[in-house]
Amino acid sequence: MDADLTPSAYRRHLEALLGFYAPLEARLASLPLERLAGLAIQERWKVSLLEEDLRAFGHDAHSLARLPRCEALPALPGLPEALGCLYVLEGSTLGGQLILRHLRRQFESASPPATFSFFNAYGDAVGPRWRAFGDAVNQASESAADDAFDGRAIQAAQATFDAFAAWLRQEQAHAALPA
């Protein structure tokens, strides 16, 4: 994490995250994930948390809607792919705990104070939520009639990582252009 991270760079990063999460969560929401015991998918969405953080930077509903959105999303034709995609999103929530500590130190005296709703998504429950996700994935895999379930989930996780990295690189390059 950049020791010289500025509030405007943090805002741009949150904007890029929203640009990826918003269309991806919309796609995931169209799948029957609520039927998986223990997944509690409605409690895992992060778009509202990103929007909350961005509102602290002065965004409103209109400006949030105008932010660019990623169109090169991974294909999610079924449950294995959705769970592979969620593996990336949930794993980044777990890893976000390291980022959260850095952000709190970096912006402890910021005015107005920075908010970290996205990186503190589950608060103290991040570990139990990660384990519950793993349990839901294992249960889905064990009960799958498709022998290719695990391979499809892994491929979707890789495609999600790749799409996420490409989007962040694109948005970083766009932010570096002169205004």
CSV table of N, CA and C in Angstrom, one decimal:
chain,number,residue,atom,x,y,z
A,1,MET,N,0.9,-1.2,0.0
A,1,MET,CA,0.0,0.0,0.0
A,1,MET,C,0.9,1.2,0.0
A,2,ASP,N,0.5,2.2,-0.8
A,2,ASP,CA,1.3,3.4,-0.9
A,2,ASP,C,1.3,4.2,0.3
A,3,ALA,N,2.5,4.5,0.9
A,3,ALA,CA,2.6,5.3,2.1
A,3,ALA,C,2.3,6.8,1.8
A,4,ASP,N,2.2,7.2,0.6
A,4,ASP,CA,1.9,8.6,0.2
A,4,ASP,C,0.5,8.7,-0.4
A,5,LEU,N,-0.4,7.7,0.0
A,5,LEU,CA,-1.7,7.7,-0.5
A,5,LEU,C,-2.5,9.0,-0.1
A,6,THR,N,-3.0,9.7,-1.1
A,6,THR,CA,-3.7,10.9,-0.8
A,6,THR,C,-5.2,10.7,-0.7
A,7,PRO,N,-6.0,11.5,-0.1
A,7,PRO,CA,-7.5,11.4,-0.2
A,7,PRO,C,-8.0,11.3,-1.6
A,8,SER,N,-7.5,12.1,-2.5
A,8,SER,CA,-8.0,12.0,-3.9
A,8,SER,C,-7.7,10.7,-4.5
A,9,ALA,N,-6.5,10.2,-4.3
A,9,ALA,CA,-6.2,8.8,-4.8
A,9,ALA,C,-7.1,7.7,-4.2
A,10,TYR,N,-7.3,7.8,-2.9
A,10,TYR,CA,-8.2,6.9,-2.3
A,10,TYR,C,-9.6,7.0,-2.9
A,11,ARG,N,-10.1,8.2,-3.1
A,11,ARG,CA,-11.4,8.4,-3.8
A,11,ARG,C,-11.4,7.8,-5.1
A,12,ARG,N,-10.4,8.0,-5.9
A,12,ARG,CA,-10.3,7.4,-7.3
A,12,ARG,C,-10.4,5.9,-7.2
A,13,HIS,N,-9.7,5.3,-6.2
A,13,HIS,CA,-9.7,3.9,-6.1
A,13,HIS,C,-11.1,3.4,-5.7
A,14,LEU,N,-11.7,4.1,-4.8
A,14,LEU,CA,-13.1,3.7,-4.5
A,14,LEU,C,-14.0,3.8,-5.7
A,15,GLU,N,-13.8,4.8,-6.5
A,15,GLU,CA,-14.6,5.0,-7.8
A,15,GLU,C,-14.4,3.8,-8.7
A,16,ALA,N,-13.1,3.4,-8.8
A,16,ALA,CA,-12.8,2.2,-9.7
A,16,ALA,C,-13.4,1.0,-9.1
A,17,LEU,N,-13.4,0.8,-7.8
A,17,LEU,CA,-14.0,-0.4,-7.2
A,17,LEU,C,-15.5,-0.4,-7.5
A,18,LEU,N,-16.1,0.7,-7.3
A,18,LEU,CA,-17.6,0.8,-7.6
A,18,LEU,C,-17.8,0.4,-9.1
A,19,GLY,N,-17.0,0.9,-10.0
A,19,GLY,CA,-17.2,0.6,-11.4
A,19,GLY,C,-17.1,-0.9,-11.7
A,20,PHE,N,-16.4,-1.7,-10.9
A,20,PHE,CA,-16.3,-3.1,-11.1
A,20,PHE,C,-17.4,-3.8,-10.3
A,21,TYR,N,-17.6,-3.5,-9.0
A,21,TYR,CA,-18.6,-4.1,-8.2
A,21,TYR,C,-20.0,-3.9,-8.6
A,22,ALA,N,-20.4,-2.7,-9.0
A,22,ALA,CA,-21.8,-2.5,-9.3
A,22,ALA,C,-22.3,-3.4,-10.4
A,23,PRO,N,-21.7,-3.5,-11.6
A,23,PRO,CA,-22.2,-4.4,-12.6
A,23,PRO,C,-22.0,-5.8,-12.3
A,24,LEU,N,-21.0,-6.2,-11.5
A,24,LEU,CA,-20.8,-7.6,-11.2
A,24,LEU,C,-21.8,-8.0,-10.2
A,25,GLU,N,-22.1,-7.2,-9.2
A,25,GLU,CA,-23.1,-7.6,-8.2
A,25,GLU,C,-24.5,-7.7,-8.8
A,26,ALA,N,-24.7,-6.8,-9.8
A,26,ALA,CA,-26.0,-6.9,-10.5
A,26,ALA,C,-26.1,-8.2,-11.2
A,27,ARG,N,-25.1,-8.6,-11.9
A,27,ARG,CA,-25.1,-9.9,-12.6
A,27,ARG,C,-25.3,-11.0,-11.6
A,28,LEU,N,-24.5,-11.0,-10.5
A,28,LEU,CA,-24.6,-12.1,-9.5
A,28,LEU,C,-26.1,-12.1,-8.9
A,29,ALA,N,-26.7,-10.9,-8.7
A,29,ALA,CA,-28.0,-10.9,-8.1
A,29,ALA,C,-29.1,-11.5,-9.0
A,30,SER,N,-28.8,-11.7,-10.2
A,30,SER,CA,-29.7,-12.4,-11.1
A,30,SER,C,-29.7,-13.9,-11.0
A,31,LEU,N,-28.7,-14.4,-10.3
A,31,LEU,CA,-28.6,-15.8,-10.1
A,31,LEU,C,-29.2,-16.3,-8.8
A,32,PRO,N,-29.7,-17.6,-8.7
A,32,PRO,CA,-30.4,-18.1,-7.5
A,32,PRO,C,-29.4,-18.4,-6.4
A,33,LEU,N,-28.6,-17.5,-5.9
A,33,LEU,CA,-27.6,-17.7,-4.9
A,33,LEU,C,-28.3,-17.8,-3.5
A,34,GLU,N,-29.4,-17.2,-3.3
A,34,GLU,CA,-30.1,-17.2,-2.0
A,34,GLU,C,-30.5,-18.6,-1.5
A,35,ARG,N,-30.5,-19.5,-2.5
A,35,ARG,CA,-30.9,-20.9,-2.1
A,35,ARG,C,-29.8,-21.6,-1.4
A,36,LEU,N,-28.6,-21.1,-1.4
A,36,LEU,CA,-27.4,-21.8,-0.8
A,36,LEU,C,-27.5,-21.5,0.7
A,37,ALA,N,-27.6,-22.5,1.5
A,37,ALA,CA,-27.6,-22.4,3.0
A,37,ALA,C,-26.3,-21.8,3.5
A,38,GLY,N,-26.5,-20.8,4.3
A,38,GLY,CA,-25.3,-20.2,5.0
A,38,GLY,C,-24.6,-19.1,4.2
A,39,LEU,N,-25.0,-18.9,2.9
A,39,LEU,CA,-24.3,-17.9,2.1
A,39,LEU,C,-24.7,-16.5,2.5
A,40,ALA,N,-26.0,-16.3,2.8
A,40,ALA,CA,-26.6,-15.0,3.1
A,40,ALA,C,-26.1,-13.9,2.1
A,41,ILE,N,-26.4,-14.2,0.8
A,41,ILE,CA,-25.9,-13.4,-0.2
A,41,ILE,C,-26.3,-11.9,-0.1
A,42,GLN,N,-27.5,-11.6,0.3
A,42,GLN,CA,-27.9,-10.2,0.5
A,42,GLN,C,-27.0,-9.4,1.4
A,43,GLU,N,-26.4,-10.1,2.4
A,43,GLU,CA,-25.6,-9.4,3.4
A,43,GLU,C,-24.1,-9.3,2.8
A,44,ARG,N,-23.8,-9.8,1.7
A,44,ARG,CA,-22.5,-9.8,1.2
A,44,ARG,C,-22.3,-8.7,0.1
A,45,TRP,N,-23.3,-8.0,-0.4
A,45,TRP,CA,-23.2,-7.0,-1.4
A,45,TRP,C,-22.4,-5.8,-0.8
A,46,LYS,N,-21.5,-5.3,-1.6
A,46,LYS,CA,-20.6,-4.2,-1.2
A,46,LYS,C,-20.9,-2.8,-1.9
A,47,VAL,N,-21.8,-2.8,-2.9
A,47,VAL,CA,-22.0,-1.5,-3.6
A,47,VAL,C,-22.5,-0.4,-2.7
A,48,SER,N,-23.4,-0.7,-1.8
A,48,SER,CA,-23.9,0.3,-0.9
A,48,SER,C,-22.8,0.8,0.0
A,49,LEU,N,-21.8,0.0,0.4
A,49,LEU,CA,-20.7,0.4,1.2
A,49,LEU,C,-19.8,1.4,0.4
A,50,LEU,N,-19.5,1.0,-0.8
A,50,LEU,CA,-18.7,1.9,-1.7
A,50,LEU,C,-19.4,3.2,-1.9
A,51,GLU,N,-20.7,3.2,-2.1
A,51,GLU,CA,-21.4,4.4,-2.3
A,51,GLU,C,-21.4,5.3,-1.0
A,52,GLU,N,-21.5,4.7,0.1
A,52,GLU,CA,-21.4,5.4,1.4
A,52,GLU,C,-20.0,6.1,1.5
A,53,ASP,N,-19.0,5.4,1.2
A,53,ASP,CA,-17.6,5.9,1.3
A,53,ASP,C,-17.5,7.1,0.3
A,54,LEU,N,-18.0,6.9,-0.9
A,54,LEU,CA,-17.9,8.0,-1.9
A,54,LEU,C,-18.8,9.2,-1.6
A,55,ARG,N,-19.9,9.0,-0.9
A,55,ARG,CA,-20.7,10.1,-0.5
A,55,ARG,C,-19.9,11.0,0.5
A,56,ALA,N,-19.1,10.4,1.3
A,56,ALA,CA,-18.2,11.1,2.2
A,56,ALA,C,-17.3,12.0,1.5
A,57,PHE,N,-17.0,11.7,0.2
A,57,PHE,CA,-16.1,12.5,-0.6
A,57,PHE,C,-16.9,13.5,-1.5
A,58,GLY,N,-18.2,13.6,-1.2
A,58,GLY,CA,-19.0,14.6,-1.9
A,58,GLY,C,-19.8,14.1,-3.1
A,59,HIS,N,-19.7,12.8,-3.4
A,59,HIS,CA,-20.6,12.3,-4.4
A,59,HIS,C,-22.0,12.3,-4.0
A,60,ASP,N,-22.9,12.4,-5.0
A,60,ASP,CA,-24.3,12.2,-4.7
A,60,ASP,C,-24.8,11.1,-5.7
A,61,ALA,N,-26.1,10.8,-5.7
A,61,ALA,CA,-26.7,9.7,-6.5
A,61,ALA,C,-26.4,10.0,-8.0
A,62,HIS,N,-26.5,11.2,-8.4
A,62,HIS,CA,-26.3,11.6,-9.8
A,62,HIS,C,-24.8,11.3,-10.2
A,63,SER,N,-23.9,11.8,-9.4
A,63,SER,CA,-22.5,11.7,-9.8
A,63,SER,C,-22.0,10.2,-9.7
A,64,LEU,N,-22.6,9.5,-8.7
A,64,LEU,CA,-22.3,8.0,-8.6
A,64,LEU,C,-22.7,7.3,-9.9
A,65,ALA,N,-23.9,7.6,-10.4
A,65,ALA,CA,-24.5,7.0,-11.5
A,65,ALA,C,-23.6,7.3,-12.8
A,66,ARG,N,-22.9,8.4,-12.8
A,66,ARG,CA,-22.2,8.8,-14.0
A,66,ARG,C,-20.8,8.1,-14.0
A,67,LEU,N,-20.3,7.5,-12.9
A,67,LEU,CA,-19.0,6.9,-12.9
A,67,LEU,C,-18.9,5.8,-13.9
A,68,PRO,N,-17.8,5.6,-14.5
A,68,PRO,CA,-17.6,4.5,-15.5
A,68,PRO,C,-17.9,3.1,-14.8
A,69,ARG,N,-18.4,2.2,-15.6
A,69,ARG,CA,-18.7,0.8,-15.2
A,69,ARG,C,-17.9,-0.2,-16.1
A,70,CYS,N,-17.4,-1.2,-15.5
A,70,CYS,CA,-16.7,-2.2,-16.2
A,70,CYS,C,-17.7,-3.0,-17.1
A,71,GLU,N,-17.4,-3.2,-18.3
A,71,GLU,CA,-18.2,-4.0,-19.2
A,71,GLU,C,-17.6,-5.4,-19.5
A,72,ALA,N,-16.3,-5.5,-19.3
A,72,ALA,CA,-15.6,-6.8,-19.5
A,72,ALA,C,-15.6,-7.7,-18.3
A,73,LEU,N,-16.8,-8.1,-17.9
A,73,LEU,CA,-17.0,-8.9,-16.8
A,73,LEU,C,-16.8,-10.4,-17.1
A,74,PRO,N,-16.5,-11.2,-16.1
A,74,PRO,CA,-16.5,-12.7,-16.3
A,74,PRO,C,-17.8,-13.2,-16.6
A,75,ALA,N,-17.9,-14.3,-17.4
A,75,ALA,CA,-19.1,-15.0,-17.7
A,75,ALA,C,-19.5,-15.7,-16.5
A,76,LEU,N,-20.8,-15.7,-16.2
A,76,LEU,CA,-21.4,-16.4,-15.0
A,76,LEU,C,-22.6,-17.2,-15.4
A,77,PRO,N,-22.4,-18.3,-16.2
A,77,PRO,CA,-23.6,-19.0,-16.7
A,77,PRO,C,-24.2,-19.9,-15.6
A,78,GLY,N,-23.6,-20.1,-14.5
A,78,GLY,CA,-24.2,-21.1,-13.5
A,78,GLY,C,-23.6,-20.9,-12.1
A,79,LEU,N,-24.0,-21.7,-11.2
A,79,LEU,CA,-23.7,-21.6,-9.8
A,79,LEU,C,-22.1,-21.8,-9.6
A,80,PRO,N,-21.5,-22.7,-10.3
A,80,PRO,CA,-20.0,-22.8,-10.1
A,80,PRO,C,-19.3,-21.5,-10.4
A,81,GLU,N,-19.7,-20.9,-11.5
A,81,GLU,CA,-19.0,-19.7,-11.9
A,81,GLU,C,-19.3,-18.5,-10.9
A,82,ALA,N,-20.6,-18.5,-10.5
A,82,ALA,CA,-20.9,-17.5,-9.5
A,82,ALA,C,-20.1,-17.6,-8.2
A,83,LEU,N,-20.0,-18.9,-7.7
A,83,LEU,CA,-19.2,-19.1,-6.5
A,83,LEU,C,-17.7,-18.8,-6.7
A,84,GLY,N,-17.2,-19.1,-7.9
A,84,GLY,CA,-15.8,-18.8,-8.2
A,84,GLY,C,-15.6,-17.3,-8.2
A,85,CYS,N,-16.5,-16.5,-8.8
A,85,CYS,CA,-16.5,-15.1,-8.8
A,85,CYS,C,-16.6,-14.5,-7.3
A,86,LEU,N,-17.5,-15.1,-6.6
A,86,LEU,CA,-17.6,-14.6,-5.2
A,86,LEU,C,-16.4,-15.0,-4.3
A,87,TYR,N,-15.7,-16.0,-4.7
A,87,TYR,CA,-14.5,-16.4,-4.0
A,87,TYR,C,-13.5,-15.2,-4.1
A,88,VAL,N,-13.4,-14.6,-5.2
A,88,VAL,CA,-12.5,-13.4,-5.4
A,88,VAL,C,-13.0,-12.2,-4.6
A,89,LEU,N,-14.3,-11.9,-4.6
A,89,LEU,CA,-14.9,-10.8,-3.9
A,89,LEU,C,-14.8,-11.0,-2.4
A,90,GLU,N,-15.1,-12.2,-1.9
A,90,GLU,CA,-15.0,-12.5,-0.5
A,90,GLU,C,-13.6,-12.5,0.0
A,91,GLY,N,-12.7,-13.1,-0.8
A,91,GLY,CA,-11.3,-13.1,-0.5
A,91,GLY,C,-10.7,-11.7,-0.4
A,92,SER,N,-11.2,-10.8,-1.2
A,92,SER,CA,-10.7,-9.4,-1.2
A,92,SER,C,-11.2,-8.7,0.1
A,93,THR,N,-12.4,-9.1,0.6
A,93,THR,CA,-12.9,-8.6,1.8
A,93,THR,C,-12.1,-9.0,3.0
A,94,LEU,N,-11.7,-10.3,2.9
A,94,LEU,CA,-10.8,-10.8,4.0
A,94,LEU,C,-9.4,-10.1,3.9
A,95,GLY,N,-8.8,-9.9,2.8
A,95,GLY,CA,-7.6,-9.2,2.6
A,95,GLY,C,-7.7,-7.7,2.9
A,96,GLY,N,-8.9,-7.2,2.7
A,96,GLY,CA,-9.1,-5.8,3.0
A,96,GLY,C,-8.8,-5.4,4.4
A,97,GLN,N,-8.7,-6.3,5.3
A,97,GLN,CA,-8.4,-6.0,6.7
A,97,GLN,C,-7.0,-5.4,6.8
A,98,LEU,N,-6.1,-5.9,6.0
A,98,LEU,CA,-4.7,-5.3,6.0
A,98,LEU,C,-4.8,-3.9,5.4
A,99,ILE,N,-5.6,-3.7,4.4
A,99,ILE,CA,-5.7,-2.4,3.8
A,99,ILE,C,-6.4,-1.4,4.8
A,100,LEU,N,-7.4,-1.9,5.5
A,100,LEU,CA,-8.1,-1.1,6.4
A,100,LEU,C,-7.2,-0.5,7.5
A,101,ARG,N,-6.3,-1.3,8.0
A,101,ARG,CA,-5.3,-0.9,9.0
A,101,ARG,C,-4.5,0.3,8.5
A,102,HIS,N,-4.0,0.1,7.2
A,102,HIS,CA,-3.2,1.1,6.6
A,102,HIS,C,-4.0,2.4,6.4
A,103,LEU,N,-5.2,2.3,5.9
A,103,LEU,CA,-6.0,3.5,5.7
A,103,LEU,C,-6.3,4.2,7.0
A,104,ARG,N,-6.6,3.5,8.0
A,104,ARG,CA,-6.8,4.2,9.3
A,104,ARG,C,-5.6,5.0,9.8
A,105,ARG,N,-4.4,4.4,9.6
A,105,ARG,CA,-3.2,5.1,10.0
A,105,ARG,C,-3.0,6.3,9.1
A,106,GLN,N,-3.2,6.1,7.8
A,106,GLN,CA,-2.9,7.1,6.8
A,106,GLN,C,-3.8,8.3,6.9
A,107,PHE,N,-5.0,8.1,7.2
A,107,PHE,CA,-6.0,9.2,7.2
A,107,PHE,C,-6.6,9.5,8.6
A,108,GLU,N,-5.8,9.1,9.7
A,108,GLU,CA,-6.4,9.3,11.0
A,108,GLU,C,-6.7,10.8,11.3
A,109,SER,N,-6.0,11.7,10.7
A,109,SER,CA,-6.2,13.1,11.0
A,109,SER,C,-6.8,13.8,9.8
A,110,ALA,N,-7.4,13.1,8.9
A,110,ALA,CA,-8.0,13.7,7.7
A,110,ALA,C,-9.2,14.5,8.1
A,111,SER,N,-9.4,15.6,7.3
A,111,SER,CA,-10.6,16.5,7.5
A,111,SER,C,-11.2,16.8,6.2
A,112,PRO,N,-12.5,16.4,6.0
A,112,PRO,CA,-13.3,15.6,6.9
A,112,PRO,C,-12.8,14.2,7.0
A,113,PRO,N,-13.1,13.5,8.1
A,113,PRO,CA,-12.6,12.2,8.3
A,113,PRO,C,-13.0,11.2,7.1
A,114,ALA,N,-12.1,10.4,6.7
A,114,ALA,CA,-12.4,9.4,5.7
A,114,ALA,C,-13.2,8.3,6.3
A,115,THR,N,-14.1,7.7,5.4
A,115,THR,CA,-14.8,6.6,5.9
A,115,THR,C,-14.3,5.3,5.2
A,116,PHE,N,-14.5,4.2,5.9
A,116,PHE,CA,-13.9,2.9,5.4
A,116,PHE,C,-14.9,1.8,5.4
A,117,SER,N,-16.2,2.1,5.1
A,117,SER,CA,-17.2,1.2,5.1
A,117,SER,C,-16.9,-0.1,4.3
A,118,PHE,N,-16.4,0.2,3.1
A,118,PHE,CA,-16.1,-0.9,2.2
A,118,PHE,C,-15.1,-1.9,2.7
A,119,PHE,N,-14.0,-1.3,3.2
A,119,PHE,CA,-12.9,-2.2,3.7
A,119,PHE,C,-13.2,-2.7,5.1
A,120,ASN,N,-14.2,-2.2,5.7
A,120,ASN,CA,-14.6,-2.7,7.1
A,120,ASN,C,-16.0,-3.4,6.9
A,121,ALA,N,-16.2,-4.0,5.8
A,121,ALA,CA,-17.6,-4.5,5.4
A,121,ALA,C,-18.2,-5.4,6.5
A,122,TYR,N,-17.4,-6.3,7.1
A,122,TYR,CA,-18.0,-7.2,8.0
A,122,TYR,C,-17.6,-7.0,9.5
A,123,GLY,N,-16.8,-5.9,9.6
A,123,GLY,CA,-16.3,-5.6,11.0
A,123,GLY,C,-15.6,-6.8,11.6
A,124,ASP,N,-15.9,-7.1,12.8
A,124,ASP,CA,-15.2,-8.2,13.5
A,124,ASP,C,-15.7,-9.6,13.0
A,125,ALA,N,-16.7,-9.6,12.2
A,125,ALA,CA,-17.2,-10.9,11.7
A,125,ALA,C,-16.6,-11.4,10.4
A,126,VAL,N,-15.5,-10.7,10.0
A,126,VAL,CA,-14.9,-11.1,8.7
A,126,VAL,C,-14.4,-12.5,8.6
A,127,GLY,N,-13.8,-13.0,9.7
A,127,GLY,CA,-13.4,-14.4,9.8
A,127,GLY,C,-14.5,-15.4,9.7
A,128,PRO,N,-15.5,-15.2,10.6
A,128,PRO,CA,-16.7,-16.1,10.5
A,128,PRO,C,-17.4,-16.1,9.1
A,129,ARG,N,-17.5,-14.9,8.6
A,129,ARG,CA,-18.2,-14.8,7.3
A,129,ARG,C,-17.4,-15.5,6.2
A,130,TRP,N,-16.0,-15.4,6.2
A,130,TRP,CA,-15.2,-16.1,5.2
A,130,TRP,C,-15.4,-17.6,5.4
A,131,ARG,N,-15.4,-18.1,6.7
A,131,ARG,CA,-15.6,-19.6,6.9
A,131,ARG,C,-17.0,-20.0,6.4
A,132,ALA,N,-18.0,-19.2,6.7
A,132,ALA,CA,-19.4,-19.5,6.2
A,132,ALA,C,-19.4,-19.6,4.7
A,133,PHE,N,-18.7,-18.7,4.0
A,133,PHE,CA,-18.6,-18.7,2.6
A,133,PHE,C,-18.0,-20.0,2.1
A,134,GLY,N,-16.8,-20.4,2.7
A,134,GLY,CA,-16.2,-21.6,2.4
A,134,GLY,C,-17.0,-22.8,2.6
A,135,ASP,N,-17.8,-22.8,3.7
A,135,ASP,CA,-18.7,-23.9,4.0
A,135,ASP,C,-19.8,-24.0,2.9
A,136,ALA,N,-20.3,-22.9,2.4
A,136,ALA,CA,-21.3,-22.9,1.4
A,136,ALA,C,-20.8,-23.4,0.1
A,137,VAL,N,-19.6,-23.0,-0.3
A,137,VAL,CA,-18.9,-23.5,-1.5
A,137,VAL,C,-18.7,-25.0,-1.4
A,138,ASN,N,-18.2,-25.5,-0.3
A,138,ASN,CA,-17.9,-26.9,-0.1
A,138,ASN,C,-19.2,-27.7,-0.2
A,139,GLN,N,-20.3,-27.2,0.4
A,139,GLN,CA,-21.5,-27.9,0.4
A,139,GLN,C,-22.1,-28.0,-1.1
A,140,ALA,N,-22.0,-26.8,-1.8
A,140,ALA,CA,-22.4,-26.8,-3.2
A,140,ALA,C,-21.6,-27.8,-4.1
A,141,SER,N,-20.3,-27.8,-3.8
A,141,SER,CA,-19.5,-28.7,-4.6
A,141,SER,C,-19.8,-30.1,-4.3
A,142,GLU,N,-19.9,-30.5,-3.1
A,142,GLU,CA,-20.2,-31.9,-2.7
A,142,GLU,C,-21.5,-32.4,-3.2
A,143,SER,N,-22.5,-31.5,-3.3
A,143,SER,CA,-23.8,-31.9,-3.7
A,143,SER,C,-24.1,-31.7,-5.2
A,144,ALA,N,-23.1,-31.2,-5.9
A,144,ALA,CA,-23.2,-31.0,-7.4
A,144,ALA,C,-23.2,-32.3,-8.1
A,145,ALA,N,-24.1,-32.3,-9.1
A,145,ALA,CA,-24.2,-33.5,-10.0
A,145,ALA,C,-23.1,-33.4,-11.1
A,146,ASP,N,-22.6,-32.3,-11.3
A,146,ASP,CA,-21.6,-32.0,-12.3
A,146,ASP,C,-20.2,-32.2,-11.8
A,147,ASP,N,-19.5,-33.2,-12.4
A,147,ASP,CA,-18.1,-33.5,-11.9
A,147,ASP,C,-17.1,-32.3,-12.2
A,148,ALA,N,-17.5,-31.4,-13.1
A,148,ALA,CA,-16.7,-30.3,-13.5
A,148,ALA,C,-17.0,-29.1,-12.6
A,149,PHE,N,-17.8,-29.2,-11.6
A,149,PHE,CA,-18.1,-28.1,-10.8
A,149,PHE,C,-16.9,-27.3,-10.3
A,150,ASP,N,-16.0,-28.0,-9.6
A,150,ASP,CA,-14.8,-27.3,-9.1
A,150,ASP,C,-14.0,-26.7,-10.1
A,151,GLY,N,-13.8,-27.3,-11.2
A,151,GLY,CA,-13.0,-26.7,-12.3
A,151,GLY,C,-13.6,-25.5,-12.9
A,152,ARG,N,-15.0,-25.5,-13.0
A,152,ARG,CA,-15.7,-24.3,-13.5
A,152,ARG,C,-15.6,-23.2,-12.5
A,153,ALA,N,-15.6,-23.5,-11.2
A,153,ALA,CA,-15.5,-22.5,-10.2
A,153,ALA,C,-14.1,-21.9,-10.2
A,154,ILE,N,-13.1,-22.7,-10.4
A,154,ILE,CA,-11.7,-22.2,-10.4
A,154,ILE,C,-11.5,-21.3,-11.6
A,155,GLN,N,-12.0,-21.8,-12.8
A,155,GLN,CA,-11.9,-21.0,-14.0
A,155,GLN,C,-12.5,-19.6,-13.8
A,156,ALA,N,-13.7,-19.6,-13.2
A,156,ALA,CA,-14.4,-18.3,-13.0
A,156,ALA,C,-13.7,-17.4,-12.0
A,157,ALA,N,-13.1,-18.0,-11.0
A,157,ALA,CA,-12.3,-17.2,-10.1
A,157,ALA,C,-11.1,-16.6,-10.8
A,158,GLN,N,-10.4,-17.3,-11.7
A,158,GLN,CA,-9.3,-16.8,-12.4
A,158,GLN,C,-9.8,-15.7,-13.4
A,159,ALA,N,-10.9,-15.9,-14.0
A,159,ALA,CA,-11.5,-14.9,-15.0
A,159,ALA,C,-11.9,-13.6,-14.2
A,160,THR,N,-12.4,-13.8,-13.0
A,160,THR,CA,-12.7,-12.6,-12.2
A,160,THR,C,-11.5,-11.9,-11.8
A,161,PHE,N,-10.5,-12.6,-11.3
A,161,PHE,CA,-9.2,-11.9,-11.0
A,161,PHE,C,-8.7,-11.1,-12.2
A,162,ASP,N,-8.7,-11.8,-13.3
A,162,ASP,CA,-8.2,-11.2,-14.6
A,162,ASP,C,-9.0,-9.9,-14.9
A,163,ALA,N,-10.3,-10.0,-14.9
A,163,ALA,CA,-11.2,-8.9,-15.2
A,163,ALA,C,-11.0,-7.7,-14.2
A,164,PHE,N,-10.8,-8.1,-13.0
A,164,PHE,CA,-10.6,-7.1,-11.9
A,164,PHE,C,-9.3,-6.3,-12.1
A,165,ALA,N,-8.3,-7.1,-12.4
A,165,ALA,CA,-6.9,-6.5,-12.6
A,165,ALA,C,-6.9,-5.6,-13.8
A,166,ALA,N,-7.5,-6.1,-14.9
A,166,ALA,CA,-7.6,-5.3,-16.1
A,166,ALA,C,-8.4,-4.0,-15.9
A,167,TRP,N,-9.5,-4.1,-15.2
A,167,TRP,CA,-10.3,-2.9,-14.9
A,167,TRP,C,-9.5,-1.9,-14.1
A,168,LEU,N,-8.8,-2.4,-13.1
A,168,LEU,CA,-8.1,-1.4,-12.2
A,168,LEU,C,-6.9,-0.8,-13.0
A,169,ARG,N,-6.3,-1.6,-13.9
A,169,ARG,CA,-5.2,-1.0,-14.7
A,169,ARG,C,-5.7,0.0,-15.6
A,170,GLN,N,-6.9,-0.3,-16.3
A,170,GLN,CA,-7.5,0.7,-17.2
A,170,GLN,C,-7.9,2.0,-16.4
A,171,GLU,N,-8.5,1.9,-15.3
A,171,GLU,CA,-8.9,3.1,-14.5
A,171,GLU,C,-7.7,3.8,-14.0
A,172,GLN,N,-6.6,3.1,-13.6
A,172,GLN,CA,-5.4,3.8,-13.2
A,172,GLN,C,-4.8,4.6,-14.3
A,173,ALA,N,-4.8,4.0,-15.5
A,173,ALA,CA,-4.2,4.7,-16.7
A,173,ALA,C,-5.1,5.9,-17.0
A,174,HIS,N,-6.4,5.7,-16.9
A,174,HIS,CA,-7.3,6.8,-17.2
A,174,HIS,C,-7.1,8.0,-16.2
A,175,ALA,N,-6.9,7.6,-14.9
A,175,ALA,CA,-6.7,8.7,-13.9
A,175,ALA,C,-5.4,9.4,-14.1
A,176,ALA,N,-4.4,8.8,-14.8
A,176,ALA,CA,-3.1,9.4,-15.0
A,176,ALA,C,-3.1,10.4,-16.1
A,177,LEU,N,-4.2,10.3,-17.0
A,177,LEU,CA,-4.3,11.3,-18.1
A,177,LEU,C,-4.5,12.7,-17.6
A,178,PRO,N,-3.9,13.7,-18.3
A,178,PRO,CA,-4.2,15.1,-17.9
A,178,PRO,C,-5.6,15.4,-18.1
A,179,ALA,N,-6.1,16.2,-17.2
A,179,ALA,CA,-7.6,16.6,-17.2
A,179,ALA,C,-7.9,17.5,-18.3
